[in-house]
Coordinates of N, CA, C and O in Angstrom, one line a residue:
X159 N 5.6 -9.9 20.7 CA 5.9 -9.3 19.5 C 5.5 -8.0 19.2 O 4.1 -7.6 20.1
X160 N 6.5 -7.1 19.7 CA 6.6 -5.4 19.3 C 5.8 -5.2 18.1 O 7.0 -5.8 17.3
X161 N 5.4 -4.7 17.6 CA 5.1 -3.9 16.4 C 5.7 -2.4 16.2 O 5.6 -1.8 17.5
X162 N 6.6 -2.3 15.3 CA 6.7 -1.1 14.8 C 5.7 -0.7 14.1 O 5.2 -1.0 13.8
X163 N 6.7 1.3 13.7 CA 6.1 2.1 12.6 C 6.7 1.4 12.0 O 8.2 1.1 11.6
X164 N 5.6 1.9 10.7 CA 5.8 1.9 9.4 C 5.7 2.7 8.3 O 4.7 3.2 9.0
X165 N 6.6 3.3 7.6 CA 6.8 4.3 6.9 C 6.7 3.4 5.2 O 7.3 3.1 5.0
X166 N 5.2 3.9 5.1 CA 5.2 4.1 3.0 C 5.4 4.7 2.5 O 5.0 5.9 2.7
X167 N 6.5 4.5 1.3 CA 6.5 5.7 0.2 C 6.0 5.5 -0.8 O 5.6 4.3 -1.8
X168 N 5.1 6.2 -1.6 CA 4.3 6.5 -2.7 C 4.9 6.7 -3.9 O 5.2 8.8 -3.4
X169 N 5.0 6.4 -5.0 CA 5.4 7.8 -6.1 C 4.5 8.2 -6.5 O 2.9 8.0 -5.9
X170 N 4.2 9.5 -7.3 CA 3.0 10.2 -7.7 C 2.3 9.5 -8.2 O 0.9 10.0 -7.9
X171 N 2.9 8.4 -9.1 CA 1.9 8.3 -10.1 C 1.2 7.0 -8.3 O -0.3 6.3 -8.9
X172 N 1.6 6.9 -7.9 CA 0.5 5.5 -6.3 C 0.1 6.6 -6.1 O -0.9 6.2 -5.6
X173 N 0.7 7.7 -5.7 CA -0.6 8.6 -5.1 C -2.2 9.1 -6.0 O -2.9 8.9 -4.8
X174 N -1.4 9.1 -6.9 CA -3.4 9.7 -8.1 C -3.3 8.4 -8.1 O -4.5 8.0 -7.7
X175 N -3.3 7.0 -7.9 CA -4.0 6.1 -8.4 C -4.6 5.3 -6.1 O -5.9 5.5 -6.8
X176 N -4.0 6.3 -5.9 CA -5.0 6.1 -4.6 C -6.3 7.6 -4.1 O -6.4 6.7 -3.9
X177 N -5.7 7.8 -4.5 CA -6.8 9.4 -4.8 C -7.6 8.7 -5.6 O -9.0 8.7 -5.1
X178 N -7.5 7.9 -6.8 CA -8.5 7.8 -7.5 C -9.1 6.3 -7.3 O -10.6 6.5 -7.0
X179 N -9.2 5.8 -6.7 CA -9.5 4.2 -5.0 C -10.6 5.2 -4.4 O -11.7 4.8 -4.0
X180 N -10.0 6.0 -3.8 CA -10.9 7.0 -3.3 C -11.9 7.6 -3.1 O -12.9 8.1 -2.8
X181 N -11.6 8.8 -3.9 CA -12.5 9.5 -4.6 C -13.5 8.6 -5.2 O -15.0 8.0 -5.3
X182 N -13.3 6.8 -5.6 CA -14.3 6.2 -6.9 C -14.8 5.0 -5.9 O -15.8 4.6 -5.7
X183 N -14.6 5.0 -4.4 CA -14.9 4.1 -4.0 C -14.8 2.5 -4.5 O -16.0 1.9 -4.0
X184 N -13.6 2.2 -5.1 CA -13.7 1.1 -6.2 C -13.3 0.0 -5.3 O -12.3 0.1 -4.7
X185 N -14.1 -0.9 -4.6 CA -13.5 -1.8 -3.7 C -12.6 -3.2 -4.4 O -11.2 -3.3 -3.6
X186 N -12.5 -3.0 -5.6 CA -11.8 -4.1 -6.0 C -10.4 -3.2 -6.8 O -9.3 -3.9 -6.5
X187 N -10.7 -2.1 -6.7 CA -9.0 -1.5 -7.0 C -8.7 -1.2 -6.2 O -7.1 -1.1 -6.1
X188 N -9.2 -0.9 -4.7 CA -8.7 -0.7 -4.1 C -7.7 -1.9 -2.8 O -6.6 -2.1 -2.8
X189 N -8.3 -3.0 -3.0 CA -7.4 -4.3 -3.1 C -6.3 -5.3 -3.9 O -5.6 -5.1 -3.1
X190 N -6.8 -4.2 -4.9 CA -5.6 -4.6 -6.0 C -4.4 -3.7 -5.4 O -3.2 -4.1 -5.7
X191 N -4.6 -2.0 -5.2 CA -3.5 -1.1 -4.9 C -2.6 -1.8 -3.3 O -1.8 -1.6 -3.3
X192 N -3.5 -2.4 -2.6 CA -3.1 -2.8 -1.7 C -2.1 -4.2 -1.7 O -0.9 -3.8 -1.6
X193 N -2.3 -4.8 -3.1 CA -1.2 -5.8 -3.0 C -0.4 -5.5 -3.8 O 0.4 -6.3 -3.6
X194 N -0.5 -4.6 -4.6 CA 0.5 -4.2 -5.7 C 1.4 -3.6 -5.2 O 2.3 -3.3 -5.2
X195 N 0.7 -2.4 -4.7 CA 2.0 -1.0 -4.3 C 2.1 -1.5 -2.8 O 3.9 -0.9 -2.4
X196 N 0.7 -1.4 -1.5 CA 1.8 -1.8 -0.7 C 2.4 -2.6 0.8 O 3.2 -2.8 1.3
X197 N 1.4 -3.9 -0.7 CA 1.9 -5.0 0.4 C 3.1 -5.2 0.5 O 4.4 -5.7 1.5
X198 N 3.8 -4.9 -1.1 CA 5.6 -5.3 -1.0 C 6.3 -4.5 0.4 O 7.0 -5.2 0.6
X199 N 6.2 -3.0 0.2 CA 6.8 -2.0 1.0 C 6.2 -2.8 1.9 O 7.5 -2.8 3.8
X200 N 5.1 -3.0 3.0 CA 5.0 -3.5 3.9 C 6.0 -5.0 4.4 O 6.6 -4.5 5.8
X201 N 5.4 -5.6 3.4 CA 6.0 -7.2 4.0 C 7.9 -6.7 3.6 O 8.7 -7.7 5.3
X202 N 8.7 -5.8 3.0 CA 10.2 -5.1 3.2 C 10.0 -4.9 4.9 O 10.8 -5.1 5.4
X203 N 9.1 -4.1 5.4 CA 9.5 -3.0 6.7 C 9.3 -4.3 7.5 O 10.7 -3.5 8.7
X204 N 8.4 -5.2 7.2 CA 8.7 -5.7 8.8 C 9.2 -7.1 8.6 O 8.9 -8.0 10.1
X205 N 10.0 -6.3 7.8 CA 10.6 -8.3 7.5 C 12.1 -8.5 8.7 O 13.3 -7.5 9.0
X206 N 11.9 -10.1 9.6 CA 13.1 -10.1 10.2 C 14.6 -9.7 9.9 O 14.1 -10.9 8.9
X207 N 15.2 -9.4 10.3 CA 16.7 -9.4 10.0 C 17.6 -10.1 10.4 O 17.5 -10.4 11.5

């Protein structure tokens, strides 16, 4: 399986949320951010057409 580059776009609100997660070192919020914001984009970008 060949792995391709994936580009994820963050809205201003998501960028702020990610910044807060990184500054606070909040593991629970980090996992929630991954599931809510990044996973849907990742799934769409890696879906086979």
